[in-house]
mmCIF file of C-alpha atoms in Angstrom:
data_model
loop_
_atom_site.group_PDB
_atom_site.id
_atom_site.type_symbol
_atom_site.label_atom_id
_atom_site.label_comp_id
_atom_site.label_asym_id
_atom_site.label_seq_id
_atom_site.Cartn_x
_atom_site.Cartn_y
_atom_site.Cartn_z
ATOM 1 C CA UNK A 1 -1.038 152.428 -85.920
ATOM 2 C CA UNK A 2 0.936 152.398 -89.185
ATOM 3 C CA UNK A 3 3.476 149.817 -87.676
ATOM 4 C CA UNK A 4 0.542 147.598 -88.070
ATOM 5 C CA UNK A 5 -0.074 148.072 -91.878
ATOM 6 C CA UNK A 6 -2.984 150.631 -91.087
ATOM 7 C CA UNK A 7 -3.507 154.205 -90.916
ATOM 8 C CA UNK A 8 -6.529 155.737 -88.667
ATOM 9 C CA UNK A 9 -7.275 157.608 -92.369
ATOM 10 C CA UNK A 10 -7.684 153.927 -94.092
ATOM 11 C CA UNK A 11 -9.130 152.648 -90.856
ATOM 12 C CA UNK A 12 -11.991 155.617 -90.836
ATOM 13 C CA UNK A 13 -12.521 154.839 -94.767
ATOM 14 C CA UNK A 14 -12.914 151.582 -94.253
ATOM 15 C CA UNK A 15 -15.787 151.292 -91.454
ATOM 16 C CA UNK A 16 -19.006 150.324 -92.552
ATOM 17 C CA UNK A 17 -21.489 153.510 -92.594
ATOM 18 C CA UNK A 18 -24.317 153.147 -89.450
ATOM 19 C CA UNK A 19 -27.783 153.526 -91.981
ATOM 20 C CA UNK A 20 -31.085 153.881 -89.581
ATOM 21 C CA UNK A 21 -33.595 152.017 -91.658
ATOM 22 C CA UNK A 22 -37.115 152.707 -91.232
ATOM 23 C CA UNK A 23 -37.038 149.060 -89.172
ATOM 24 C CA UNK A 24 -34.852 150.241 -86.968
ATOM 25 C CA UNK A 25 -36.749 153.459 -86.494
ATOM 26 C CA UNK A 26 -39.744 151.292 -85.877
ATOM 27 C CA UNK A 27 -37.913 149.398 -83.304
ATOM 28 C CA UNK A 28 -36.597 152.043 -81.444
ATOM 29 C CA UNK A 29 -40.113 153.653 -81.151
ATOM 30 C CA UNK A 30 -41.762 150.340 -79.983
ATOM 31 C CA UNK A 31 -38.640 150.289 -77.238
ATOM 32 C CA UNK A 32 -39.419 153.515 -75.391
ATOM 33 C CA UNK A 33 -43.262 153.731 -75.719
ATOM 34 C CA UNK A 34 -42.927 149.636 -73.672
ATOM 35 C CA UNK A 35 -40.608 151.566 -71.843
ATOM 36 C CA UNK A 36 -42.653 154.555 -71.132
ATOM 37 C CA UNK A 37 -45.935 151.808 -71.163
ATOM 38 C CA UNK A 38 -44.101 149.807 -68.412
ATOM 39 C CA UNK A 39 -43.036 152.122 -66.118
ATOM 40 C CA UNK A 40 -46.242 152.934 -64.662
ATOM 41 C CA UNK A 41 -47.090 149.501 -64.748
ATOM 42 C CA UNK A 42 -44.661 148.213 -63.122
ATOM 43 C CA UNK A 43 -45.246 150.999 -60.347
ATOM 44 C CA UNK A 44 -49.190 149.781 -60.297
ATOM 45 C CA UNK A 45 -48.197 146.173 -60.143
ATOM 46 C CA UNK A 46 -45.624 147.300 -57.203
ATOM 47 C CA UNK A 47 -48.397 149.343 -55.422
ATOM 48 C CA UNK A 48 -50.644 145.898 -55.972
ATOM 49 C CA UNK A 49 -48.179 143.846 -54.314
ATOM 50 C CA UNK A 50 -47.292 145.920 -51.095
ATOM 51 C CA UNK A 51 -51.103 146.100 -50.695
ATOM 52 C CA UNK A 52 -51.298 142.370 -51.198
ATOM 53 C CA UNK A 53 -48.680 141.825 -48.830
ATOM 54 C CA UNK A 54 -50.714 144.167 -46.106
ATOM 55 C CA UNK A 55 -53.746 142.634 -46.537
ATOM 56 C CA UNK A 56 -51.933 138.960 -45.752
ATOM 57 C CA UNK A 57 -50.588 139.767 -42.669
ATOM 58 C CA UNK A 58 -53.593 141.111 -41.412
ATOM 59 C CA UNK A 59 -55.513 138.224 -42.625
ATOM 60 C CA UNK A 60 -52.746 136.235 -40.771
ATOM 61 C CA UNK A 61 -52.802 138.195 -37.716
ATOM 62 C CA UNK A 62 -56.424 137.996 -38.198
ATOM 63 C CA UNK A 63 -56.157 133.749 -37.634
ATOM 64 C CA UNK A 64 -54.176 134.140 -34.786
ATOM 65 C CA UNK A 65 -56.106 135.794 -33.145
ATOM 66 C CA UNK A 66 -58.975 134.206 -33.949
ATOM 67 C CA UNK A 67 -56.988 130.783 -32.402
ATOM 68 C CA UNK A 68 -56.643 132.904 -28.893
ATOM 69 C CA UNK A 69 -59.200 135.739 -28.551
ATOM 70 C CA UNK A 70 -57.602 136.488 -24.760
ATOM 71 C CA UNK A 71 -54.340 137.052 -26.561
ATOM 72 C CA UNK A 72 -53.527 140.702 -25.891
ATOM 73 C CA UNK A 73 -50.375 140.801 -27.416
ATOM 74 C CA UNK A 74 -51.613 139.089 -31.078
ATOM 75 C CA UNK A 75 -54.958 141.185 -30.894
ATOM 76 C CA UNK A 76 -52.304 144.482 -30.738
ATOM 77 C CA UNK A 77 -50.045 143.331 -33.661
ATOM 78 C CA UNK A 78 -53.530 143.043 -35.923
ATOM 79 C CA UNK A 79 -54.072 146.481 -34.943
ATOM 80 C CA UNK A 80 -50.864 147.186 -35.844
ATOM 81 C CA UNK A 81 -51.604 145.395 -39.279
ATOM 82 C CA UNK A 82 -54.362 147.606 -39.671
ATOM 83 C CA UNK A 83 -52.307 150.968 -39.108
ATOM 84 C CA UNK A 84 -50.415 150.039 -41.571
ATOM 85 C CA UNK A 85 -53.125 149.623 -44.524
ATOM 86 C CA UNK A 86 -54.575 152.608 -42.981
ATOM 87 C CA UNK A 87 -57.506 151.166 -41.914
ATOM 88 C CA UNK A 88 -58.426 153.043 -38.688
ATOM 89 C CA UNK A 89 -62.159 151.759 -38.750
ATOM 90 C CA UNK A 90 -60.840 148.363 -38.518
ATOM 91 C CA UNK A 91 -58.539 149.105 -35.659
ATOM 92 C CA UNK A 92 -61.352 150.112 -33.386
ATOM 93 C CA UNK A 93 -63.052 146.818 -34.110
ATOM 94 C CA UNK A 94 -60.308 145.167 -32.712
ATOM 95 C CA UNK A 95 -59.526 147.318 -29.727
ATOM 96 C CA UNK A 96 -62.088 149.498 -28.817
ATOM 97 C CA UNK A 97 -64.109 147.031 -26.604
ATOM 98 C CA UNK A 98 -61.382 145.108 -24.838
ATOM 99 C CA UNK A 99 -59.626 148.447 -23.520
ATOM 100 C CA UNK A 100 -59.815 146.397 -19.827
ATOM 101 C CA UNK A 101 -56.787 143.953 -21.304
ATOM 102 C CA UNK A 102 -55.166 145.537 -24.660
ATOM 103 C CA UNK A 103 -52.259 146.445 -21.983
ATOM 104 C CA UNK A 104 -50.383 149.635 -23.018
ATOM 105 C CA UNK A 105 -49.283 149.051 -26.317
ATOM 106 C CA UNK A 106 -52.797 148.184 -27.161
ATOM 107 C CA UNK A 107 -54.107 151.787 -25.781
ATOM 108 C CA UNK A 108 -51.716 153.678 -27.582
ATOM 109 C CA UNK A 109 -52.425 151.395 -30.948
ATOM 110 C CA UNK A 110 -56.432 152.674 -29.491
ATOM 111 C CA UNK A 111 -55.396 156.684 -29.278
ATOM 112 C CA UNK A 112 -53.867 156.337 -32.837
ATOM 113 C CA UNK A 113 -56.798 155.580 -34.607
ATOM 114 C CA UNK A 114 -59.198 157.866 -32.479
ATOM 115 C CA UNK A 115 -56.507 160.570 -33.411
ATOM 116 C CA UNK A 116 -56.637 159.315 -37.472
ATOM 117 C CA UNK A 117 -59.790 159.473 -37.558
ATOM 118 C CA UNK A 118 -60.185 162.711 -35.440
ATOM 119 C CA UNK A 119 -61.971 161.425 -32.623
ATOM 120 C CA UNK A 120 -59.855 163.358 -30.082
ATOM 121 C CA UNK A 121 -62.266 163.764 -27.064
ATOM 122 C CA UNK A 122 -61.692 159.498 -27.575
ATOM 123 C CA UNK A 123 -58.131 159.840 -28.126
ATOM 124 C CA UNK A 124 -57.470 161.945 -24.758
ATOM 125 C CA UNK A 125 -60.002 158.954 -22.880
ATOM 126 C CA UNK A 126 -57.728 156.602 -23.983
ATOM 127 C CA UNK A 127 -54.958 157.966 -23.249
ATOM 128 C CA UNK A 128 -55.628 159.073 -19.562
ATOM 129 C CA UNK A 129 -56.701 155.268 -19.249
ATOM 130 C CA UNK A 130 -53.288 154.439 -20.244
ATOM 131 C CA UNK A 131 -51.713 157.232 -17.821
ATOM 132 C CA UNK A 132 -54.086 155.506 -14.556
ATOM 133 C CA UNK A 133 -52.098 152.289 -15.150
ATOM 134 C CA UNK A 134 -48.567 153.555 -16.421
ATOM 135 C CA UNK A 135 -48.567 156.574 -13.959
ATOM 136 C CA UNK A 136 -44.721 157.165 -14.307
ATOM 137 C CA UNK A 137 -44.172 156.981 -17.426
ATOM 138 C CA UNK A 138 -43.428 159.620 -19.166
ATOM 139 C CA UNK A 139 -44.045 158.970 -22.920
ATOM 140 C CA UNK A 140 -47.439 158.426 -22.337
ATOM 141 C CA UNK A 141 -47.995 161.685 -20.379
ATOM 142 C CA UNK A 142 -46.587 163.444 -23.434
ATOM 143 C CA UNK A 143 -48.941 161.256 -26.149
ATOM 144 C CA UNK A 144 -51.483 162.600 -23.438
ATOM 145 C CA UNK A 145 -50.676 166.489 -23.866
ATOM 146 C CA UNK A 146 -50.062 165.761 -27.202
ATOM 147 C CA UNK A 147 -53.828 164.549 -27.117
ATOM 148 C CA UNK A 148 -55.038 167.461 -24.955
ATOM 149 C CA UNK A 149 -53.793 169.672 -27.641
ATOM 150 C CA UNK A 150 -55.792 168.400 -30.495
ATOM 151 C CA UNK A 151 -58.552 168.359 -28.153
ATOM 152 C CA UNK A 152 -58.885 171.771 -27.181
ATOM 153 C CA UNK A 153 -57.361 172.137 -24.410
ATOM 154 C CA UNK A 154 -53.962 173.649 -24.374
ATOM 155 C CA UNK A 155 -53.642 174.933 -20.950
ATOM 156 C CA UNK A 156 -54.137 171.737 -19.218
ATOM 157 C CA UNK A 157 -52.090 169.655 -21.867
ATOM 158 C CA UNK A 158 -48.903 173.005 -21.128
ATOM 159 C CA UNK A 159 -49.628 172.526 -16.997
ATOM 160 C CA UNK A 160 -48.846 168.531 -17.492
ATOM 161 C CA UNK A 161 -46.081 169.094 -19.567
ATOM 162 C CA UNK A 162 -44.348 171.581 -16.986
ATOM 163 C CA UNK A 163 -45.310 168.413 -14.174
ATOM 164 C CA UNK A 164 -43.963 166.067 -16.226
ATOM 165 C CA UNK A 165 -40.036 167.879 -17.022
ATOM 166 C CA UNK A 166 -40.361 168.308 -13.546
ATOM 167 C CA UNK A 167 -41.165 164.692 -12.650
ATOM 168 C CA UNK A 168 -39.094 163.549 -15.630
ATOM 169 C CA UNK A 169 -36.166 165.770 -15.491
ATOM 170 C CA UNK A 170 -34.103 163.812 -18.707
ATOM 171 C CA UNK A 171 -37.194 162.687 -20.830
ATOM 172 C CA UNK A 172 -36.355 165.479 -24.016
ATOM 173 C CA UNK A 173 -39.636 165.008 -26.126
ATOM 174 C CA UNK A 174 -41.928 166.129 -23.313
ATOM 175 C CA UNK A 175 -39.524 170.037 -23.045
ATOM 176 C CA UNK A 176 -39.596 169.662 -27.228
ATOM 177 C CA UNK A 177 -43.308 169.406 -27.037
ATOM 178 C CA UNK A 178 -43.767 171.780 -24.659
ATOM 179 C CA UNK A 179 -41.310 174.364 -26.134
ATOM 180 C CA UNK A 180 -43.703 173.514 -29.389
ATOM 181 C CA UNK A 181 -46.940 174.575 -27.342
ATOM 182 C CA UNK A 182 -45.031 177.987 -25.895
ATOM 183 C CA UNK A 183 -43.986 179.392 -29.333
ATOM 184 C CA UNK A 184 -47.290 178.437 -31.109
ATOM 185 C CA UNK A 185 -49.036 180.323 -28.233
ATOM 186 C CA UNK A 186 -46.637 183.227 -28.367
ATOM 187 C CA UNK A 187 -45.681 182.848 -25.020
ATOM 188 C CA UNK A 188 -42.149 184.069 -26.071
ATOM 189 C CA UNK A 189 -40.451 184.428 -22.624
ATOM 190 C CA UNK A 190 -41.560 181.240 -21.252
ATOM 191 C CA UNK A 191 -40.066 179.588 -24.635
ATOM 192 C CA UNK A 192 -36.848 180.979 -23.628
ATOM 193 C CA UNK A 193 -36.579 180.375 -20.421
ATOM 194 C CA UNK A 194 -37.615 176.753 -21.162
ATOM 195 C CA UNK A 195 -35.111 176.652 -24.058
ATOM 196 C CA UNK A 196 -32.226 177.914 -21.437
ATOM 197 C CA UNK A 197 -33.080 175.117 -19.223
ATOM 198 C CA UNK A 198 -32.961 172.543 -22.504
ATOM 199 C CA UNK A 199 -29.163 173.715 -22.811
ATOM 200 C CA UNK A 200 -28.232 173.261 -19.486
ATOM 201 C CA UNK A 201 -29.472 169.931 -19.355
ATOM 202 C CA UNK A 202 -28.828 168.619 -22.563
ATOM 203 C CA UNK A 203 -26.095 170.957 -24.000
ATOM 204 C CA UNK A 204 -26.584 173.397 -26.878
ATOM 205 C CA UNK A 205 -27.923 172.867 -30.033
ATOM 206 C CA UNK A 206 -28.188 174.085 -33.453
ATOM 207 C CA UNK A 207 -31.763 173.920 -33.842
ATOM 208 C CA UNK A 208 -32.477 175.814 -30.027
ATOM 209 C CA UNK A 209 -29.786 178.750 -30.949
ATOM 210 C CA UNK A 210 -31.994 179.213 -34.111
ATOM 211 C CA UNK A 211 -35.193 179.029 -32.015
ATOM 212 C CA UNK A 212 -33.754 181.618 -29.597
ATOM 213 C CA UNK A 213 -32.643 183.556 -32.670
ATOM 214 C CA UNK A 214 -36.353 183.668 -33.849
ATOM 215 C CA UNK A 215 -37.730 184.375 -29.994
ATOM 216 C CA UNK A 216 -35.591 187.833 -29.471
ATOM 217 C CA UNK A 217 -36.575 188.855 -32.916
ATOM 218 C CA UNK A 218 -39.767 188.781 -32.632
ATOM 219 C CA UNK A 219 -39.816 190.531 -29.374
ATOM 220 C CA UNK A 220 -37.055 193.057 -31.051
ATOM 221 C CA UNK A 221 -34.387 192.781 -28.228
ATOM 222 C CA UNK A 222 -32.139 193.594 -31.025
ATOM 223 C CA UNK A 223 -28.560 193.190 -28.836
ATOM 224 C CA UNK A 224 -29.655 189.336 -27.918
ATOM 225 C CA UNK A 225 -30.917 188.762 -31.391
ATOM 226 C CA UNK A 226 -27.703 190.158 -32.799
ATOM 227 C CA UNK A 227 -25.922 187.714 -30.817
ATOM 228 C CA UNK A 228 -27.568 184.426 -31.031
ATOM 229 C CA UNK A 229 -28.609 184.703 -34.571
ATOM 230 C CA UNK A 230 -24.622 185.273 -35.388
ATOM 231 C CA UNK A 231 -24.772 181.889 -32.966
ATOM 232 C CA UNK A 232 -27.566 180.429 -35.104
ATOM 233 C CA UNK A 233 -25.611 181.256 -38.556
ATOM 234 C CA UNK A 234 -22.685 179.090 -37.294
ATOM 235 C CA UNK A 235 -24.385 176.441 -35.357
ATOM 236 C CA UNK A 236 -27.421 175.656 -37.762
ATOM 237 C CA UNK A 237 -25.857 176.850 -40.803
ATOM 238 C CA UNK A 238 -28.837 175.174 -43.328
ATOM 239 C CA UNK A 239 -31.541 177.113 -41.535
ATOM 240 C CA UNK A 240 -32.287 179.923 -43.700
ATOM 241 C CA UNK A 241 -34.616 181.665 -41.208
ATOM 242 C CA UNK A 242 -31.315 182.749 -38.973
ATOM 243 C CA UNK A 243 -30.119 184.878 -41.760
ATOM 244 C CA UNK A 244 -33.629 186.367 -42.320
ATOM 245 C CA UNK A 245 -34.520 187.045 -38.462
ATOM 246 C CA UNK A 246 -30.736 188.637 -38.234
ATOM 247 C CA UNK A 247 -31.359 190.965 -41.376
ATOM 248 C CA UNK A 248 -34.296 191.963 -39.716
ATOM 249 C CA UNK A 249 -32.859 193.186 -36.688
ATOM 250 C CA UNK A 250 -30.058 194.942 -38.489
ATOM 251 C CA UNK A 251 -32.726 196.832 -40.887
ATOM 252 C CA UNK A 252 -34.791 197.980 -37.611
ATOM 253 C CA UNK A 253 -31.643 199.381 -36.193
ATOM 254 C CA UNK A 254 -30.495 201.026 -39.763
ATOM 255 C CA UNK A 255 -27.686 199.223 -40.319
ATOM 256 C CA UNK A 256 -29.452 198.266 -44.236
ATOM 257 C CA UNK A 257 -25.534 197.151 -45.424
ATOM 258 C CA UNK A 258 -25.279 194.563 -42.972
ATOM 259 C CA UNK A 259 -28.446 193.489 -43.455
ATOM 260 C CA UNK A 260 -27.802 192.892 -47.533
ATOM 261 C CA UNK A 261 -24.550 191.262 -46.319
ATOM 262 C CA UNK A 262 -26.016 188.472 -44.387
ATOM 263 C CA UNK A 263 -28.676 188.029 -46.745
ATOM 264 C CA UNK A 264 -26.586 188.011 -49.784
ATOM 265 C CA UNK A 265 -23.847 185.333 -48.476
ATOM 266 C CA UNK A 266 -26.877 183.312 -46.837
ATOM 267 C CA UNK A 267 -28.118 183.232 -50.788
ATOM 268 C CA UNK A 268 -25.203 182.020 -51.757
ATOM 269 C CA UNK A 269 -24.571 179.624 -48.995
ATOM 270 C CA UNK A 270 -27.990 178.486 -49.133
ATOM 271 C CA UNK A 271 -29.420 177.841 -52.943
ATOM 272 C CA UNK A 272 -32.909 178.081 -53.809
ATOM 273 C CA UNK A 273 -33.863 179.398 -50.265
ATOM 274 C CA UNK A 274 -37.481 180.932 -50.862
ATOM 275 C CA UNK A 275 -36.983 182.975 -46.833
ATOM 276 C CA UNK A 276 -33.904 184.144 -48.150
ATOM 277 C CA UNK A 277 -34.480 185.088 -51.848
ATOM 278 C CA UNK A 278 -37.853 186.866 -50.736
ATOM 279 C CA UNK A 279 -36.018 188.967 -47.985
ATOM 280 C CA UNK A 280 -33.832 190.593 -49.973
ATOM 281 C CA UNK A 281 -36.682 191.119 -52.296
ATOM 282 C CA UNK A 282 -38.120 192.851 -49.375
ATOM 283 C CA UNK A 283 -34.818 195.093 -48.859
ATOM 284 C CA UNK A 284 -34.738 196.312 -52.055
ATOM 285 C CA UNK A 285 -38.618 197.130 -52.473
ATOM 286 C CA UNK A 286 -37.478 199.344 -49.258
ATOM 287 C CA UNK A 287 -35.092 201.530 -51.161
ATOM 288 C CA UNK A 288 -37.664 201.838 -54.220
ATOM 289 C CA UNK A 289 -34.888 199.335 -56.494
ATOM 290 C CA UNK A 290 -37.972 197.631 -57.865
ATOM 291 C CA UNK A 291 -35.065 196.065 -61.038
ATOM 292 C CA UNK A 292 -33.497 193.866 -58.298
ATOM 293 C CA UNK A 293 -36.561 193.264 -55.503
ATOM 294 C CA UNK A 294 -38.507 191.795 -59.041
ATOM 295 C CA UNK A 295 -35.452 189.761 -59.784
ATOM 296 C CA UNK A 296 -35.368 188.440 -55.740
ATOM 297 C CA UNK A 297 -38.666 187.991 -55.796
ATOM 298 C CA UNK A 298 -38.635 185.968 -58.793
ATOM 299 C CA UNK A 299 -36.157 183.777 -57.527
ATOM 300 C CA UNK A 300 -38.160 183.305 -54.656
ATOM 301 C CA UNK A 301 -41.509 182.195 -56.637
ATOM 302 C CA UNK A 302 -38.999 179.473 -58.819
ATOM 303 C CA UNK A 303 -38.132 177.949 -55.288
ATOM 304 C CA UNK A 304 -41.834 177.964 -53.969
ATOM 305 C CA UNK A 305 -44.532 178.810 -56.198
ATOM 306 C CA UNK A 306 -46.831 178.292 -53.210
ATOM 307 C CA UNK A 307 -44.911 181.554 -51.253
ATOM 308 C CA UNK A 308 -47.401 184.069 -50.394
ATOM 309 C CA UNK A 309 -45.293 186.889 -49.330
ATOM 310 C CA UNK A 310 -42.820 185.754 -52.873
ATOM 311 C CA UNK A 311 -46.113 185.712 -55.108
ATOM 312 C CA UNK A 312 -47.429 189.092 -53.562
ATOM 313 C CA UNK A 313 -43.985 190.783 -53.871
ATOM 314 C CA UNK A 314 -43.163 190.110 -57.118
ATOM 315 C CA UNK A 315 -46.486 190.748 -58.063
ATOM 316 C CA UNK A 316 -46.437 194.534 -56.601
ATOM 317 C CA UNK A 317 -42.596 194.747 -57.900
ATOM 318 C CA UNK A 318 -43.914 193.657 -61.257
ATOM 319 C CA UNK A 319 -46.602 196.663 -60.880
ATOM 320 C CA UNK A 320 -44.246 198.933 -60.441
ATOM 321 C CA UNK A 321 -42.020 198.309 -63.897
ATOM 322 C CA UNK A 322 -45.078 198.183 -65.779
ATOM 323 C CA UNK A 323 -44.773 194.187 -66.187
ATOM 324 C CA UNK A 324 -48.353 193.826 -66.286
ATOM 325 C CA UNK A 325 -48.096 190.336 -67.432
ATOM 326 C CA UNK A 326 -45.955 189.003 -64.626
ATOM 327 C CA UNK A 327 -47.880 191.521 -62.184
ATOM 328 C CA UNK A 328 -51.334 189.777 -62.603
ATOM 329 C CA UNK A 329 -50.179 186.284 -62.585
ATOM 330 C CA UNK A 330 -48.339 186.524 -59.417
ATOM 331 C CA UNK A 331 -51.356 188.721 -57.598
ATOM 332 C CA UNK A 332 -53.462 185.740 -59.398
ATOM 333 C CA UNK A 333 -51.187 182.971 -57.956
ATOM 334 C CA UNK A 334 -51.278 185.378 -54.355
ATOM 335 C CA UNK A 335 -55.030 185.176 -54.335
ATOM 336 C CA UNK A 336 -54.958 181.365 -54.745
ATOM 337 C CA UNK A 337 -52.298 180.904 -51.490
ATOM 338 C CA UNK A 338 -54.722 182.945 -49.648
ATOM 339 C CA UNK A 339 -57.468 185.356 -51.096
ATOM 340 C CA UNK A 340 -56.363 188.215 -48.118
ATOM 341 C CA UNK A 341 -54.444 189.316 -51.186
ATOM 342 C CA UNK A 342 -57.542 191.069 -52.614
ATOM 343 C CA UNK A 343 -56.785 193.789 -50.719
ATOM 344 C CA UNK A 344 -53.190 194.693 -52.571
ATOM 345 C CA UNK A 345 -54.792 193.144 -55.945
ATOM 346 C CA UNK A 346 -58.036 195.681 -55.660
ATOM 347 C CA UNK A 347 -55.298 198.586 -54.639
ATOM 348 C CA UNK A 348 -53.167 197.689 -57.869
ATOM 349 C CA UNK A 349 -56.516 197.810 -60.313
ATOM 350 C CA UNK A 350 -56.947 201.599 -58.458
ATOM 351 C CA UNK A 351 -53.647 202.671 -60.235
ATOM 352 C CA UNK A 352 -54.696 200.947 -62.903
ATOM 353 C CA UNK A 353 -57.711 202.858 -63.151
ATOM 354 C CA UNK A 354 -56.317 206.176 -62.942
ATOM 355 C CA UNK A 355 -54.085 205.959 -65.719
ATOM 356 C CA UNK A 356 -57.377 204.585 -67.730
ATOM 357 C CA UNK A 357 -55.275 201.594 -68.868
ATOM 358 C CA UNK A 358 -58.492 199.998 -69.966
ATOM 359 C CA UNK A 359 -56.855 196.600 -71.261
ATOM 360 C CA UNK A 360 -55.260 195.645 -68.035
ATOM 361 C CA UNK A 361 -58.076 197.345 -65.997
ATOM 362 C CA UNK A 362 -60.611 194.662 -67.340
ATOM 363 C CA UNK A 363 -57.788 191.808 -66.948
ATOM 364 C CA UNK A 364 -57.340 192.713 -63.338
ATOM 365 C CA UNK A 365 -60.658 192.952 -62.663
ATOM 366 C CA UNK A 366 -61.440 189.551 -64.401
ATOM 367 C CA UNK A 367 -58.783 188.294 -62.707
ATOM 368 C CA UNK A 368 -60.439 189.519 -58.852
ATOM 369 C CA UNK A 369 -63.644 188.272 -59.393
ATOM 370 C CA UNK A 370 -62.476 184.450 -60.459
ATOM 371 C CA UNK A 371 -59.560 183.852 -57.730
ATOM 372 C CA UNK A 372 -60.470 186.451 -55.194
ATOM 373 C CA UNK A 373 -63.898 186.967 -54.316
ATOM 374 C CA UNK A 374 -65.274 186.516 -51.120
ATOM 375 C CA UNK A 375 -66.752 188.494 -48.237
ATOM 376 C CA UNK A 376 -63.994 189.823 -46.573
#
């Protein structure tokens, strides 16, 4: 710099100061409160606009069909218009009484809003109308057991399911569906031998090794759960629930190290896992280390608040260091989630008691009677 007749001392020296007047401060406040006005504004006005532009095209749909009432195709794409401003009312209007020459797509538009609206004794009518005509197709005899489901009547919606894989031997959603129905209804051996099939057909999968993981788990056929939950880590390496069925099965064989192993690398694999955090908060409450199961649990509350099993734990954890403040917010926040937590809550305030800890015995009970009451 010199070599140009200035040094960066003279240069520094002679820079005019930056002075924030009380103008400027004015200016800058009026900037970010429009800003902070704006935003939602904008947002509304956005909001406003897509709703605008819903309500047109139905209107415009509307006209056309209004120009050709026998037009099935235009008299589905206003139901369609409808769907999409959520107006479910609107869509029977249209469909309901021409179900004789809405064609398929029109049915299925038809099932959607009996289903929205939770009209499923209609949705299932509509639907078998739709099978009659379409007989081999086999998207609508899923949407039909689908239907069945929400209607009550899981048994016949698993028997068509079974007749249609068998009928429709590459048609994935209706085995996906199906697998769905089996592990809801704990009908854990059929789910595996269905998912063995799903490999063979369509090759193996991340998401099926993890399902089998969970299967042998829960039925505690600890060699097979050993093995494809090692599969599952590998193979559908985000799902944290492969980590926590494998712990499992190592902790009911006593193998407790390799349990904290998995679990500990799966933590660090897999950040801000709630299954995961609250597992090992589980595995140290075990071996009476309430220090680390509160800080686990803790962990597992910060990634879901709205954890029972997290709340609950760190709750009891919290109990047990004499962190009464933490202890009856999380039992508190355990009730909310699902007031079955009285139970553990009333069996806290009974240690409470003994120790004639009046201060927290009233707070607990206060507590009890505004998130937890209820006849049991």
């Amino acid at each position: 710099m010199k070599r140009f007749g200035t040094s960066p001392n003279r240069m520094k020296h002679s820079l005019p100061k930056a002075k924030i007047t009380r103008s400027t401060f004015v200016a800058l406040f009026a900037i970010s409160f429009l800003i902070g006005y704006l935003a939602p504004l904008s947002k509304a006005l956005s909001q406003n606009k897509t709703s605008s532009a819903l309500e047109a095209d139905v209107n415009y749909r509307r006209r056309e069909l209004e120009s050709d009432p026998s037009n099935a195709e235009a008299r589905a794409q206003l139901a369609v218009a409808l769907e999409r401003k959520k107006d479910y009312h609107g869509m029977l209007e249209v469909l309901e009484g021409h179900k004789a020459k809405i064609g398929r797509s029109g049915l299925v538009l038809l099932s959607r809003a009996y289903s929205q609206l939770e009209r499923y004794v209609e949705e299932v009518t509509a639907l078998e109308l739709a099978n009659a005509r379409f007989p081999k197709d086999a998207q609508l005899q899923t949407f039909l057991a689908q239907a069945m489901v929400r209607a009550g009547r899981k048994d016949a919606a698993i028997e068509s399911l079974y007749k249609t894989k068998e009928t429709h031997p590459k048609y994935l959603p209706a085995y996906e569906t199906l697998l769905a129905e089996l592990v809801k209804g704990e009908s854990r051996q059929e789910a595996r031998d269905l998912l063995s099939d799903m490999m063979k057909r369509f090759g193996k999968k991340g998401r099926w090794n993890s399902e089998l993981c969970s299967l042998y788990a829960a039925d505690a056929f600890h060699e097979k759960a050993v093995e494809t939950c090692e599969l599952a880590l590998k193979t559908d390496k985000r799902n944290p629930m492969n980590a926590v069925h494998l712990a499992a099965t190592y902790r009911e064989q006593g193998e407790a190290e390799k349990a904290r192993k998995v679990l500990v690398q799966s933590a660090k694999r897999i950040r801000n896992s709630e299954p995961i955090q609250t597992a090992l908060g589980d595995y140290f409450t075990e071996r009476k280390n309430f220090v680390d199961a509160f800080r686990w649990y803790a962990a597992g509350v910060k990634s879901d608040s709205k954890s029972y099993r997290a709340q609950l734990g760190l709750a009891q954890a919290a109990l047990e260091l004499q962190k009464m403040e933490e202890s009856v917010k999380a039992f508190t926040a355990a009730c909310v989630i699902n007031r079955k937590a009285i139970r553990e809550f009333q069996s806290a305030l009974g240690r409470i008691r003994q120790r004639q800890d009046f201060t927290w015995q009233s707070r607990f009970e206060e507590a009890i009677s505004e998130h937890c009451q209820r006849s049991l």
